[in-house]
Amino acid sequence: MTLTPEELDALRLSFVVATRSVLISLPLATLIAWLLVRGRFRGRFALDALVHLPLVLPPVVVGYLLLVLFGRRGPIGGWLHDAFGVQLAFTTAGAALATAVMSFPLMVRAIRLSLEAVDRGFEDAARTLGAGPADRFLSVTLPLMLPGILAGSVTAFAASLGEFGAVITFVANIPGETRTLPLALYTAIQTPDGDAAAARIATLSLLLGFSGLAFAEWLARRIRRTLGQT
Amino acid sequence: MRRGAFTLDARFTAPQAGVVALFGRSGCGKTTLVNIISGLLAPDRGHIDIGGEVLLDTATARRVAPEDRRVGYVFQDSRLFPHLTVAGNLDYGLRRARGRTQGVRRDDVISLLALQELLARRPHTLSGGERQRVALGRALLAQPRLLLLDEPLASLDAARREEVLPYLEALRTRLAMPMIYVSHAFDEVLRLATHLVVLDAGSVVAQGSLTDVSLDPALTAIVGPAAAGAVLDGRVVDVDATHGLARVAIGDHGELRVGAAGTAPGMSLRVQVLARDVILSDRPPEGLSVRNALRGRISAIDTDSNDTRRVLVDLSGAGIVAYVTRDAIDALRLAPGSTVWVLVKAVSLRSHPFPGPGV
């Protein structure tokens, strides 16, 4: 199976978009997960619902909302463009934003579960050993959450590789800029005699997804062994 | 401090050195009390100070955070950080104690607790006893001014407890660090404590030196009549190897003979005289096999149950408690002030070395 330069480009772009998407959402997802588990404030339920919204909304709606907010004339997009010269609509950065929003609930869920599983007793022990709140979080809580954070990242990465609806709506289908693997597959299906290309891209996506899951499982086992959790 | 229907109302003072045992049944509030001292729990009302520094005073809304209290804590379940090696765990507190080294040095702790071989291991590969030793070392290296130990042996089986106890004894002897030791096992208290605070249903029912509290009926109510008895701290005068007996000086001029195993002249020895094993006589004994006969004066006779009496005998500087039947009290006409001879068989005495702190 040999890939055409266009298909290789789509593959590369998928990786770039997914990597950036994970990097954007990781710190924010950790913060939100922490707020949802440990926070005691009004509106926790609303925040929870907001985070999970992309799971239940049609991806096209998410793409449309992003376009409204982050488009050149949108309230945030306009400001970003005027203040920093940053454009999100119809760019790779925009594709990363769209996939980040779509995969955000998956990541928050995984991190949240891992935080809930952290025994508060370890944090109490750290307190009696002289560790303040930030120190405690970085030296005890975060390392103990690592399995969940990694699992969440790998799942979000795999999901980001395949995000279609929100991406095509927000940043369109521009070769070399926003045409990731699923968009390339869609294009191939739309093209006469694109059958072979479509089959290649589909196979590739399948392989990627499978290896992503296998990698996540391997990583999780390794960490659990180090921590002595069976 | 109130939690649901449970109210804890405790007031006690601990000396600057030595081991204070917080003793009581499960659920009497021991752990709650040490959690309050460490700062992990906030009481409704309270005052705590260490050597004059106020850590908590609800009247003035002063509350020092646990991380700033410098109160070490050894938990029942060790709570070693699973993502760090033994060395990483030991250094965790040490690194955060920068600049205030009080003289608890890493090398000393490692050799005192025999941790050298364990340094590279992960907590989950350690046995329960090893884990508690590491937890002890970790707490000590954070340079605390006070060390709290919450039933550190409770989760271990008997063999493992015997393995860790000598280390705790060594810490008491070698470090001038005040410790509060929570336990519901009286044999641990006997081995380790210099002072005793007895808790019952959230209240302090007795406190003082272990020698004094050992005579208190409040303690008997918890340990039960079979384990009740005077605890005496004395010094080995000489050892008669031929007969396997050691003479131990007790109080001002009392003397007890105990089994010589493990003793040496000059050694500090703690002897427990169980109240059930004591015989009282109104005259000096003759023709008996009993090796100990001490002259004393009865200071009090309390009703223990319908048929037995608790007799407190003052041996000038030491006290002994004896269970005697009501019948015997009447027959010997014993009353407060009477002179009696206290008879105890050497073989029924339990003793173990007990060097004081900082010796």
XYZ file of C-alpha atoms in Angstrom, chain A residues 89-183:
95
model
C -11.165 30.099 10.637
C -9.908 28.105 7.610
C -6.473 27.443 9.197
C -4.664 24.455 10.741
C -4.814 26.200 14.134
C -8.584 26.420 13.731
C -8.743 22.698 12.925
C -6.826 22.019 16.137
C -9.272 24.186 18.095
C -12.284 22.386 16.643
C -10.864 18.928 17.437
C -9.843 20.127 20.907
C -13.401 21.195 21.679
C -14.808 17.927 20.352
C -12.411 15.690 22.276
C -12.463 17.817 25.447
C -15.204 15.819 27.235
C -13.272 12.560 26.700
C -10.181 14.043 28.223
C -11.946 15.662 31.184
C -13.710 12.386 31.902
C -10.497 10.356 32.021
C -8.637 12.918 34.137
C -11.584 13.320 36.438
C -11.804 9.594 37.092
C -8.100 9.450 37.877
C -8.370 12.389 40.265
C -11.314 10.793 42.035
C -9.213 7.668 42.484
C -6.383 9.556 44.206
C -6.428 8.735 47.919
C -6.626 12.008 49.845
C -4.551 10.315 52.525
C -1.430 10.808 50.397
C -2.114 14.535 50.208
C -2.626 14.667 53.973
C 0.697 12.893 54.409
C 2.344 15.454 52.126
C 0.832 18.256 54.225
C 2.316 16.897 57.424
C 5.664 16.718 55.602
C 5.546 20.443 54.885
C 4.075 20.633 51.366
C 1.814 23.615 50.603
C -1.204 23.400 48.232
C 0.557 23.933 44.877
C 3.553 21.839 45.909
C 1.202 19.057 47.024
C -0.643 19.080 43.728
C 2.505 18.959 41.638
C 4.476 16.484 43.748
C 1.738 14.060 44.801
C -1.674 14.523 43.178
C -0.493 15.032 39.607
C 1.919 12.054 39.531
C -0.831 9.832 40.950
C -3.229 11.091 38.254
C -0.695 10.363 35.523
C -2.274 7.091 34.338
C -5.593 8.872 33.758
C -3.985 11.890 32.166
C -2.087 9.695 29.724
C -5.103 7.547 28.957
C -7.171 10.697 28.400
C -4.507 12.183 26.147
C -4.157 9.097 23.990
C -7.930 8.713 23.630
C -8.312 12.398 22.827
C -5.458 12.161 20.332
C -7.063 9.213 18.570
C -10.434 10.953 18.499
C -8.796 14.132 17.199
C -7.286 12.232 14.264
C -10.788 11.363 13.152
C -12.787 14.508 13.893
C -14.805 15.440 10.815
C -18.001 17.484 11.258
C -16.734 20.305 13.420
C -13.549 20.637 11.380
C -15.152 20.800 7.938
C -17.749 23.291 9.178
C -15.305 25.602 10.959
C -12.216 25.467 8.737
C -13.487 23.875 5.499
C -11.587 21.321 3.429
C -8.368 23.008 2.293
C -5.607 20.675 1.041
C -2.390 21.085 3.039
C -4.094 23.378 5.546
C -7.164 21.708 6.997
C -7.631 18.497 4.969
C -6.961 15.859 7.616
C -7.453 12.089 7.037
C -11.252 11.959 7.436
C -11.631 15.002 5.178
